[in-house]
Tab-separated table of C-alpha atoms in Angstrom:
chain	number	residue	atom	x	y	z
R	23	MET	CA	-25.248	6.207	13.420
R	24	LEU	CA	-24.704	9.346	15.571
R	25	LEU	CA	-23.163	7.371	18.338
R	26	TRP	CA	-20.944	5.521	15.850
R	27	PHE	CA	-19.755	8.764	14.295
R	28	TRP	CA	-18.911	10.300	17.858
R	29	GLU	CA	-17.031	7.148	18.961
R	30	LEU	CA	-15.005	7.343	15.626
R	31	SER	CA	-14.292	11.139	15.977
R	32	THR	CA	-13.004	10.781	19.781
R	33	ARG	CA	-10.897	7.662	19.293
R	34	ARG	CA	-8.910	8.739	16.242
R	35	THR	CA	-6.155	11.201	17.138
R	36	ARG	CA	-4.135	11.131	13.802
R	37	SER	CA	-5.079	12.326	10.294
R	38	LEU	CA	-5.431	9.682	7.777
R	39	HIS	CA	-3.296	12.079	5.334
R	40	GLY	CA	-0.460	11.790	7.856
R	41	PRO	CA	1.183	14.420	9.854
R	42	CYS	CA	1.554	17.955	8.696
R	43	PRO	CA	5.140	18.140	7.766
R	44	VAL	CA	7.938	20.386	9.104
R	45	THR	CA	8.970	22.979	6.584
R	46	THR	CA	11.708	24.284	8.338
R	47	PHE	CA	15.109	22.572	7.336
R	48	GLY	CA	18.071	23.008	9.656
R	49	PRO	CA	18.869	26.365	11.025
R	50	LYS	CA	17.965	28.597	7.943
R	51	ALA	CA	15.971	27.112	5.377
R	52	CYS	CA	12.261	26.846	4.904
R	53	VAL	CA	9.599	26.258	2.203
R	54	LEU	CA	8.349	29.413	0.561
R	55	GLN	CA	4.679	29.387	1.288
R	56	ASN	CA	2.303	29.764	-1.480
R	57	PRO	CA	-0.777	32.054	-0.881
R	58	GLN	CA	-2.697	30.199	-3.510
R	59	THR	CA	-2.645	26.759	-1.568
R	60	ILE	CA	-5.882	24.894	-1.630
R	61	MET	CA	-6.650	22.720	1.425
R	62	HIS	CA	-3.088	23.266	2.672
R	63	ILE	CA	-1.658	20.976	0.044
R	64	GLN	CA	0.676	22.588	-2.421
R	65	ASP	CA	0.789	21.993	-5.792
R	66	PRO	CA	3.978	19.923	-6.270
R	67	ALA	CA	5.529	22.274	-8.936
R	68	SER	CA	4.874	25.400	-6.814
R	69	GLN	CA	7.139	24.029	-3.807
R	70	ARG	CA	10.243	26.678	-3.593
R	71	LEU	CA	13.218	26.667	-1.371
R	72	THR	CA	13.745	30.103	0.609
R	73	TRP	CA	16.357	30.910	3.355
R	74	ASN	CA	15.543	32.865	6.466
R	75	LYS	CA	19.213	33.936	6.385
R	76	SER	CA	21.943	33.202	4.019
R	77	PRO	CA	23.426	29.471	4.376
R	78	LYS	CA	26.790	29.408	5.994
R	79	SER	CA	27.504	25.823	6.456
R	80	VAL	CA	27.476	22.942	4.259
R	81	LEU	CA	27.778	19.244	4.569
R	82	VAL	CA	29.570	17.471	1.801
R	83	ILE	CA	28.945	13.802	1.524
R	84	LYS	CA	31.229	11.849	-1.058
R	85	LYS	CA	31.009	8.250	-2.092
R	86	ILE	CA	33.571	6.452	-0.318
R	87	ARG	CA	36.191	4.360	-2.222
R	88	ASP	CA	35.562	5.913	-5.552
R	89	ALA	CA	38.600	7.618	-6.951
R	90	SER	CA	36.773	9.251	-9.811
R	91	LEU	CA	34.924	11.474	-7.383
R	92	LEU	CA	38.205	12.784	-5.871
R	93	GLN	CA	38.551	15.593	-8.450
R	94	PRO	CA	35.088	16.745	-7.987
R	95	PHE	CA	35.131	16.743	-4.437
R	96	LYS	CA	38.087	19.019	-4.425
R	97	GLU	CA	36.538	21.354	-6.799
R	98	LEU	CA	33.423	21.642	-5.033
R	99	CYS	CA	35.020	22.285	-1.616
R	100	MET	CA	37.400	24.707	-2.928
R	101	TYR	CA	34.484	26.619	-4.585
R	102	LEU	CA	32.409	26.428	-1.411
R	103	MET	CA	35.249	27.826	0.685
R	104	GLU	CA	36.891	30.170	-1.476
R	105	GLU	CA	34.159	31.524	-3.582
R	106	ASN	CA	31.392	31.531	-1.061
R	107	ASN	CA	33.172	31.694	2.165
R	108	MET	CA	31.289	28.658	3.614
R	109	ILE	CA	32.076	26.389	6.450
R	110	VAL	CA	32.459	22.803	4.917
R	111	TYR	CA	31.702	19.726	7.102
R	112	VAL	CA	32.956	16.186	5.888
R	113	GLU	CA	33.207	12.908	7.639
R	114	LYS	CA	36.597	12.151	8.884
R	115	LYS	CA	37.208	9.184	7.114
R	116	VAL	CA	36.812	10.936	3.839
R	117	LEU	CA	39.891	12.954	4.656
R	118	GLU	CA	41.666	9.683	5.360
R	119	ASP	CA	41.684	8.738	1.773
R	120	PRO	CA	45.206	8.143	0.649
R	121	ALA	CA	44.783	10.299	-2.591
R	122	ILE	CA	43.604	13.297	-0.395
R	123	VAL	CA	46.617	12.802	2.243
R	124	SER	CA	49.236	12.615	-0.416
R	125	ASP	CA	47.777	15.701	-2.360
R	126	ASP	CA	49.884	18.508	-1.248
R	127	SER	CA	48.100	21.049	-3.365
R	128	PHE	CA	44.798	20.407	-1.433
R	129	GLY	CA	46.560	20.792	2.002
R	130	PRO	CA	45.670	24.247	2.746
R	131	VAL	CA	41.990	23.534	2.063
R	132	LYS	CA	41.983	20.391	3.950
R	133	ARG	CA	43.037	21.917	7.130
R	134	LYS	CA	39.970	24.280	6.886
R	135	PHE	CA	37.354	21.436	6.993
R	136	CYS	CA	35.175	20.650	10.048
R	137	THR	CA	35.067	16.969	10.614
R	138	PHE	CA	32.574	14.487	12.278
R	139	ARG	CA	32.460	10.925	13.095
R	140	GLU	CA	29.250	9.020	12.329
R	141	ASP	CA	27.616	7.511	15.630
R	142	TYR	CA	29.755	9.792	17.627
R	143	ASP	CA	29.230	13.482	16.793
R	144	ASP	CA	25.868	15.151	16.413
R	145	ILE	CA	25.932	17.825	13.670
R	146	SER	CA	22.132	18.143	13.329
R	147	ASN	CA	21.974	21.865	14.330
R	148	GLN	CA	25.112	22.914	12.596
R	149	ILE	CA	24.355	22.408	9.083
R	150	ASP	CA	22.432	24.756	6.667
R	151	LEU	CA	22.682	22.898	3.426
R	152	ILE	CA	23.796	19.147	2.356
R	153	ILE	CA	25.583	18.280	-1.077
R	154	CYS	CA	25.972	14.824	-2.161
R	155	LEU	CA	28.472	13.641	-4.444
R	156	GLY	CA	27.686	9.889	-5.710
R	157	GLY	CA	24.678	7.700	-6.158
R	158	ASP	CA	21.261	7.320	-4.439
R	159	GLY	CA	23.197	5.743	-1.429
R	160	THR	CA	24.651	9.161	-0.418
R	161	LEU	CA	21.407	10.464	-0.104
R	162	LEU	CA	19.896	7.634	2.081
R	163	TYR	CA	23.155	8.085	4.118
R	164	ALA	CA	22.453	11.935	4.417
R	165	SER	CA	18.986	11.012	5.804
R	166	SER	CA	20.304	8.621	8.410
R	167	LEU	CA	22.557	11.483	9.963
R	168	PHE	CA	19.372	13.477	10.577
R	169	GLN	CA	16.961	11.874	13.074
R	170	GLY	CA	14.934	15.110	13.194
R	171	SER	CA	14.653	18.070	10.806
R	172	VAL	CA	16.984	17.782	7.761
R	173	PRO	CA	18.543	20.704	5.775
R	174	PRO	CA	17.956	20.842	2.045
R	175	VAL	CA	19.912	18.253	0.100
R	176	MET	CA	21.296	19.015	-3.285
R	177	ALA	CA	22.287	15.489	-4.776
R	178	PHE	CA	24.807	15.303	-7.884
R	179	HIS	CA	24.657	12.186	-9.979
R	180	LEU	CA	28.103	10.748	-9.821
R	181	GLY	CA	26.895	7.231	-9.160
R	182	SER	CA	25.850	4.238	-11.064
R	183	LEU	CA	22.040	4.693	-10.980
R	184	GLY	CA	21.013	8.279	-9.702
R	185	PHE	CA	17.280	7.997	-9.566
R	186	LEU	CA	17.416	10.255	-6.558
R	187	THR	CA	20.297	12.389	-7.806
R	188	PRO	CA	19.262	14.755	-10.502
R	189	PHE	CA	21.982	17.258	-10.849
R	190	ASN	CA	25.003	17.035	-13.356
R	191	PHE	CA	28.240	18.029	-12.190
R	192	GLU	CA	29.653	19.962	-15.290
R	193	ASN	CA	27.888	23.267	-14.165
R	194	PHE	CA	27.954	22.851	-10.583
R	195	GLN	CA	29.079	26.612	-9.970
R	196	SER	CA	25.793	27.920	-11.369
R	197	GLN	CA	23.498	25.252	-9.874
R	198	VAL	CA	25.225	25.737	-6.441
R	199	THR	CA	24.878	29.311	-6.532
R	200	GLN	CA	21.227	29.426	-7.433
R	201	VAL	CA	20.603	27.074	-4.437
R	202	ILE	CA	22.397	29.451	-2.125
R	203	GLN	CA	20.465	32.204	-3.470
R	204	GLY	CA	17.211	30.421	-2.782
R	205	ASN	CA	16.332	30.093	-6.550
R	206	ALA	CA	15.187	26.328	-6.456
R	207	ALA	CA	12.118	23.907	-6.556
R	208	VAL	CA	12.150	21.437	-3.817
R	209	VAL	CA	10.382	18.042	-3.191
R	210	LEU	CA	9.619	16.929	0.161
R	211	ARG	CA	10.365	13.298	0.533
R	212	SER	CA	8.511	11.697	3.267
R	213	ARG	CA	10.140	9.442	5.764
R	214	LEU	CA	9.056	6.736	7.902
R	215	LYS	CA	9.169	7.091	11.702
R	216	VAL	CA	10.090	3.347	12.959
R	217	ARG	CA	9.931	2.337	16.692
R	218	VAL	CA	11.485	-0.919	17.481
R	219	VAL	CA	10.564	-2.426	20.961
R	220	LYS	CA	12.478	-5.578	21.940
R	221	GLU	CA	12.357	-7.797	24.916
R	222	LEU	CA	15.566	-7.713	27.023
R	223	ARG	CA	17.127	-11.253	26.756
R	224	GLY	CA	20.049	-11.660	29.122
R	225	LYS	CA	22.973	-9.090	28.806
R	226	MET	CA	22.370	-6.733	25.939
R	227	ALA	CA	24.814	-3.938	25.069
R	228	ILE	CA	23.169	-0.624	25.504
R	229	PRO	CA	24.591	1.922	23.148
R	230	ASN	CA	25.360	5.510	24.424
R	231	GLY	CA	23.110	7.998	22.905
R	232	ILE	CA	22.903	6.899	19.055
R	233	SER	CA	23.234	3.273	17.616
R	234	GLU	CA	24.179	3.414	13.841
R	235	ASN	CA	22.109	6.795	13.719
R	236	GLY	CA	19.149	5.135	15.449
R	237	VAL	CA	18.090	6.842	18.681
R	238	LEU	CA	17.810	4.855	21.762
R	239	ALA	CA	14.609	6.150	23.172
R	240	THR	CA	15.071	5.266	26.700
R	241	ASP	CA	13.119	8.283	27.622
R	242	LEU	CA	9.955	6.751	25.836
R	243	ASP	CA	10.316	3.472	27.230
R	244	THR	CA	7.376	3.030	29.589
R	245	GLU	CA	7.494	-0.788	29.544
R	246	VAL	CA	9.793	-2.532	32.068
R	247	GLY	CA	12.139	-5.042	30.511
R	248	LYS	CA	11.937	-3.477	27.023
R	249	GLN	CA	14.676	-1.886	24.932
R	250	VAL	CA	13.138	0.900	22.554
R	251	MET	CA	14.867	2.200	19.403
R	252	GLN	CA	13.755	4.859	16.990
R	253	TYR	CA	14.821	5.341	13.239
R	254	GLN	CA	14.013	7.792	10.489
R	255	VAL	CA	13.856	5.788	7.061
R	256	LEU	CA	13.801	7.465	3.679
R	257	ASN	CA	13.227	4.248	1.335
R	258	GLU	CA	11.897	1.400	3.211
R	259	VAL	CA	11.812	-1.072	6.350
R	260	VAL	CA	12.268	-4.748	5.193
R	261	ILE	CA	11.289	-7.611	7.443
R	262	ASP	CA	12.563	-11.036	5.946
R	263	ARG	CA	13.280	-14.649	7.110
R	264	GLY	CA	17.082	-13.956	7.197
R	265	PRO	CA	19.207	-17.220	6.921
R	266	SER	CA	16.218	-19.488	7.792
R	267	SER	CA	15.076	-21.940	5.293
R	268	TYR	CA	11.514	-21.602	6.778
R	269	LEU	CA	8.860	-19.050	5.569
R	270	SER	CA	8.801	-15.970	7.399
R	271	ASN	CA	5.321	-15.693	9.400
R	272	VAL	CA	4.658	-12.099	10.498
R	273	ASP	CA	1.523	-10.371	11.644
R	274	VAL	CA	0.594	-6.901	10.306
R	275	TYR	CA	-1.562	-4.543	12.173
R	276	LEU	CA	-3.079	-1.428	11.024
R	277	ASP	CA	-4.280	1.093	13.706
R	278	GLY	CA	-4.326	-1.874	16.086
R	279	HIS	CA	-6.380	-4.226	13.888
R	280	LEU	CA	-4.914	-7.292	12.314
R	281	ILE	CA	-5.137	-7.034	8.650
R	282	THR	CA	-3.020	-9.909	7.201
R	283	THR	CA	-0.389	-12.424	8.089
R	284	VAL	CA	2.635	-12.399	5.816
R	285	GLN	CA	3.988	-16.043	4.819
R	286	GLY	CA	6.707	-15.856	2.460
R	287	ASP	CA	10.134	-14.401	2.163
R	288	GLY	CA	9.170	-11.214	3.946
R	289	VAL	CA	7.532	-7.881	3.570
R	290	ILE	CA	8.541	-4.197	2.511
R	291	VAL	CA	7.120	-1.264	4.060
R	292	SER	CA	8.214	1.697	1.924
R	293	THR	CA	7.520	5.404	1.414
R	294	PRO	CA	6.788	6.878	-2.088
R	295	THR	CA	10.432	7.502	-2.459
R	296	GLY	CA	10.991	3.953	-1.718
R	297	SER	CA	8.302	2.634	-3.950
R	298	THR	CA	10.988	2.942	-6.926
R	299	ALA	CA	13.779	0.923	-5.170
R	300	TYR	CA	13.237	-2.767	-3.506
R	301	ALA	CA	9.405	-2.360	-3.708
R	302	ALA	CA	9.515	-1.788	-7.542
R	303	ALA	CA	11.757	-5.025	-7.819
R	304	ALA	CA	9.180	-6.955	-5.837
R	305	GLY	CA	6.301	-6.099	-8.197
R	306	ALA	CA	4.925	-2.784	-6.475
R	307	SER	CA	3.512	0.252	-8.182
R	308	MET	CA	5.732	3.304	-8.455
R	309	ILE	CA	4.336	6.436	-6.269
R	310	HIS	CA	5.277	10.133	-6.991
R	311	PRO	CA	7.089	11.210	-3.694
R	312	ASN	CA	4.387	14.187	-3.373
R	313	VAL	CA	1.665	11.442	-2.675
R	314	PRO	CA	0.969	10.996	1.026
R	315	ALA	CA	0.926	7.276	1.278
R	316	ILE	CA	2.698	4.223	2.784
R	317	MET	CA	3.194	0.979	0.644
R	318	ILE	CA	3.170	-2.547	1.947
R	319	THR	CA	4.720	-5.104	-0.583
R	320	PRO	CA	5.265	-8.653	0.131
R	321	ILE	CA	8.362	-10.410	-0.842
R	322	CYS	CA	7.766	-13.834	-2.680
R	323	PRO	CA	4.487	-14.430	-0.918
R	324	HIS	CA	3.073	-18.183	-0.780
R	325	SER	CA	-0.230	-16.930	-2.017
R	326	LEU	CA	-1.464	-16.039	-5.304
R	327	SER	CA	-3.709	-13.248	-4.340
R	328	PHE	CA	-1.367	-11.098	-2.163
R	329	ARG	CA	-0.844	-7.987	-4.063
R	330	PRO	CA	0.910	-4.838	-2.892
R	331	ILE	CA	-1.242	-2.243	-1.344
R	332	VAL	CA	-1.090	1.350	-0.492
R	333	VAL	CA	-2.463	2.723	2.797
R	334	PRO	CA	-2.991	6.421	3.823
R	335	ALA	CA	0.197	8.093	5.307
R	336	GLY	CA	-1.463	8.871	8.670
R	337	VAL	CA	-1.932	5.073	9.780
R	338	GLU	CA	0.347	3.284	12.136
R	339	LEU	CA	1.449	-0.157	11.221
R	340	LYS	CA	2.593	-2.544	13.728
R	341	ILE	CA	4.482	-5.845	12.575
R	342	MET	CA	5.118	-8.875	14.960
R	343	LEU	CA	6.193	-12.427	14.681
R	344	SER	CA	3.043	-14.719	14.503
R	345	PRO	CA	2.732	-17.056	17.354
R	346	GLU	CA	3.013	-19.685	14.910
R	347	ALA	CA	6.260	-18.595	13.481
R	348	ARG	CA	8.771	-21.505	13.293
R	349	ASN	CA	11.789	-18.930	13.265
R	350	THR	CA	12.830	-15.446	14.055
R	351	ALA	CA	12.724	-12.534	11.438
R	352	TRP	CA	15.331	-9.934	10.489
R	353	VAL	CA	14.608	-6.125	9.912
R	354	SER	CA	16.782	-3.472	8.371
R	355	PHE	CA	16.162	0.142	7.595
R	356	ASP	CA	17.225	1.546	4.258
R	357	GLY	CA	19.550	-1.425	3.974
R	358	ARG	CA	21.348	-0.578	7.194
R	359	LYS	CA	21.216	-1.511	10.957
R	360	ARG	CA	20.110	-5.122	10.303
R	361	GLN	CA	18.882	-6.880	13.470
R	362	GLU	CA	17.045	-9.910	14.520
R	363	ILE	CA	13.208	-9.818	15.602
R	364	ARG	CA	12.213	-12.313	17.973
R	365	HIS	CA	8.705	-13.354	19.618
R	366	GLY	CA	7.653	-10.586	21.861
R	367	ASP	CA	9.249	-7.789	19.883
R	368	SER	CA	7.399	-5.533	17.687
R	369	ILE	CA	7.991	-2.675	14.954
R	370	SER	CA	5.826	0.156	14.606
R	371	ILE	CA	5.835	2.345	11.493
R	372	THR	CA	4.005	5.488	10.494
R	373	THR	CA	4.805	8.642	8.478
R	374	SER	CA	7.396	11.079	10.137
R	375	CYS	CA	6.846	14.782	10.420
R	376	TYR	CA	10.329	15.364	9.261
R	377	PRO	CA	10.514	14.787	5.436
R	378	LEU	CA	13.872	15.281	3.464
R	379	PRO	CA	13.614	18.098	1.226
R	380	SER	CA	15.493	17.270	-2.044
R	381	ILE	CA	16.297	20.171	-4.212
R	382	CYS	CA	15.007	19.634	-7.837
R	383	VAL	CA	16.564	20.600	-11.104
R	384	ARG	CA	13.512	21.721	-12.706
R	385	ASP	CA	10.516	20.694	-10.625
R	386	PRO	CA	9.280	17.747	-8.536
R	387	VAL	CA	6.903	16.324	-11.444
R	388	SER	CA	9.376	16.906	-14.281
R	389	ASP	CA	12.409	15.322	-12.366
R	390	TRP	CA	10.572	12.252	-11.178
R	391	PHE	CA	9.431	11.441	-14.878
R	392	GLU	CA	13.027	12.032	-16.171
R	393	SER	CA	14.459	9.639	-13.495
R	394	LEU	CA	11.710	7.109	-14.575
R	395	ALA	CA	12.805	7.486	-18.300
R	396	GLN	CA	16.571	7.743	-17.858
R	397	CYS	CA	17.249	5.447	-15.084
R	398	LEU	CA	14.525	2.498	-15.074
R	399	HIS	CA	13.500	2.965	-18.719
R	400	TRP	CA	10.022	3.136	-17.869
R	401	ASN	CA	7.862	1.942	-20.875
R	402	VAL	CA	10.573	2.074	-23.150
R	403	ARG	CA	9.773	0.282	-26.493
R	404	LYS	CA	9.828	0.639	-30.283
R	405	LYS	CA	6.728	2.703	-31.457
R	406	GLN	CA	4.268	0.707	-33.600
R	407	ALA	CA	4.728	1.859	-37.386
R	408	HIS	CA	1.900	3.447	-39.057
R	409	PHE	CA	-0.076	1.981	-41.869
R	410	PRO	CA	1.442	2.841	-45.330
R	411	GLU	CA	-0.521	5.289	-47.103
R	412	GLU	CA	-1.752	2.736	-49.671
R	413	GLU	CA	-3.305	0.548	-47.033
R	414	GLU	CA	-4.967	3.614	-45.460
R	415	GLU	CA	-6.815	4.493	-48.716
R	416	GLU	CA	-8.036	0.927	-49.061
R	417	VAL	CA	-9.525	0.912	-45.661
């Protein structure tokens, strides 16, 4: 027994609860430490944002091709620049919108923008705060831009669903001011660190530096003839059968041990944040984002007993095509960067130490249940009527 304990303690190098998350976000923001923390796990309602220095630069992300967002976008940017004297970054294609180009009154403000191009310009060390205008997709896009530490994200609900975007735009001035002053609660949304290792087959295009916000990790590639890429994922990694009519057939390993073979349409590996997205549609439970966990959900499995499972955040999952697989599989990361997985390729997944700090309207618990009720209509039904007083007396 003592020998078994010694072997276990010397072999495991990761905590089952996942890595201790980085609590500094961008150049100037961090989580205000709670002196009453027990076991280094903060009460979700006590997590507060604070700034080491006043934020000076802000990235504004606007949903593309949505004319209804042009006016809120202009009002927000003018407020940030003129009232708060902040440097505003926007993606270059946002300013190429014909409605903005033709607006002469917006010209003086437009010339003050700092612009960047996705996949070409690295702005990760220049942004203090992120503000999203749109739906949940804008938050996922913001996550993809930062493969390391992520600045605090304030998301306004101007899209269709808005589960991850709790702020209403009507009183944006006072809300933005409170955040800039450091008066806000924050929820740390864990992300997945994904490492894709592919066999080099013939001539493959090797991207320069960054490929669709995925880092080409050539410095980590110790295997000859392999291409290695890394991604930070906020919602989920989806492995599916793609265009093939055959069942997908993939092996799932946990800390080096084969735990199951997925035979079906595919499998979803999600964060607690992603548990309310594709995983929920596939029949999984919904997990609060403060719970340290990874969820594994099959997609239409050819088995009556294959239920979704939750594993500790600190484990490492590895997914490969089974030797018996009749076809290849396809993988996507938060719905993007879709690519084919062949025999010999592997996908390694674990919890990242770089969470996404999402600013709350009230607190992480209240905001989450509000989103469940308002966006997903969780447990909505007519209440059962009580017995009439006459029947109660008879009983």
